[in-house]
Amino acid sequence: MALKKHISLYPADLGNGTLKWIPPGNHEVQAMPSVAADIIPGERVTGDLGGSVYLQVLESDCEQLNGRNVVVGRKAYEYPNARATFKAPDKTPYYPILALATIDGEEGAEITIDCLVLQMLDTKDESGKALLREQIVGKHFKLSRNGKVFKLLIKNLVVVPEAFPGYIYTKQMDLLLPDSYNAYLDVGAGTIQGMVVKPNGEIYQGTSFVVERRGVGRIAEDIARNPAIIEALGNRHAKPEQILEAIKGGTYAIGSTFRRVDFKAQYDALRSGWMINAVDDALRYWDHCIELVETIYLFGGGANHMRQIAAVNEGWVILDQPEYVNIRGLALYGAFAGVGATPLRKVG
């Protein structure tokens, strides 16, 4: 008899640089690079997956996804058609397969998810939301995820507005002062996005924004084009996504054991200008209400690279473990909205 598993709420953050999700049972944040590569029919995926996902859509009543084979995560770098979502010109086609890649199941299980709660790369992308609903909501899937075969049905989808998981997190964790206006700046790999929230929880009109190519991935792209880096790598171009991984990991170095290239000096030179541009973008959208704002909360993976801004500006606060705030906010969505929620355990 098949193991039937019912999940009320499943949170997943389809970030530009990193995919994050919280599977039921262990409640700890799982993550992998937001890089995907389609595997052509007959091609074998060999070697250690190393935390990546090899997803095969064995059967589905969604024709566009039926039969699709994809490697998602660091392993995808090994394939020439690998695409990092933080620099993809059109992210829409990635949404359904990235969402499915975050869902794991036991061998032979039949999984039903009542509500998949997502943070998308850009929630103003109406075509992306439509594609998700068209291709995965109410569709039956037979999937192989890293060799484990299981069935999946997703009944409903909620796409939370950009930066709003930050508000949910601060609200549910009792971090807000009474009757206060607060601003939220989500600094990711590909975008910065933000909003101002009124004391009653409504988004202040005209303050919600998404600015493409302003995230920390912009620094990675500039470093990849730097002639000194190219020369040091033996006239080879580095992949921006691999530079981004080194930035996030704090190594600030790429290349092989025999040709290791340190780019910390280039990173330091670019970061100040990047921070100023990011802050200017936000303040431009908030100029008409910034005097009302009590606190500006910074979060997202790129927030760790903006600590200089928070250190010298009163009222600017980088939330604890900012890279996990979005997924934690999504996990708290159930309690916030009054539906079944996934509890949290401290990460790290």
PDB file of C-alpha atoms in Angstrom, residues 15-18 86 187-192 213-219 221 244 248 274 301-302:
ATOM      1  CA  GLY A  15      15.301  33.125  -5.099  1.00  0.00           C
ATOM      2  CA  ASN A  16      17.565  34.412  -7.843  1.00  0.00           C
ATOM      3  CA  GLY A  17      20.735  33.079  -6.232  1.00  0.00           C
ATOM      4  CA  THR A  18      19.470  30.335  -3.924  1.00  0.00           C
ATOM      5  CA  PHE A  86      19.803  35.699 -11.381  1.00  0.00           C
ATOM      6  CA  VAL A 187      18.590  42.414  -1.087  1.00  0.00           C
ATOM      7  CA  GLY A 188      18.954  39.319  -3.229  1.00  0.00           C
ATOM      8  CA  ALA A 189      21.307  37.979  -5.858  1.00  0.00           C
ATOM      9  CA  GLY A 190      19.572  39.465  -8.896  1.00  0.00           C
ATOM     10  CA  THR A 191      17.202  42.086  -7.522  1.00  0.00           C
ATOM     11  CA  ILE A 192      16.545  44.448  -4.708  1.00  0.00           C
ATOM     12  CA  ARG A 213      20.181  43.566 -11.748  1.00  0.00           C
ATOM     13  CA  ARG A 214      20.760  45.501  -8.530  1.00  0.00           C
ATOM     14  CA  GLY A 215      21.408  42.529  -6.243  1.00  0.00           C
ATOM     15  CA  VAL A 216      24.789  41.271  -5.143  1.00  0.00           C
ATOM     16  CA  GLY A 217      24.960  39.250  -8.361  1.00  0.00           C
ATOM     17  CA  ARG A 218      25.696  42.556 -10.080  1.00  0.00           C
ATOM     18  CA  ILE A 219      29.053  42.636  -8.282  1.00  0.00           C
ATOM     19  CA  GLU A 221      29.006  39.986 -13.061  1.00  0.00           C
ATOM     20  CA  LEU A 244      28.516  34.710  -6.515  1.00  0.00           C
ATOM     21  CA  LYS A 248      28.227  34.080  -0.393  1.00  0.00           C
ATOM     22  CA  TRP A 274      26.749  49.002  -5.238  1.00  0.00           C
ATOM     23  CA  GLY A 301      21.354  37.011   1.092  1.00  0.00           C
ATOM     24  CA  GLY A 302      22.797  40.342  -0.046  1.00  0.00           C
TER      25      GLY A 302
END
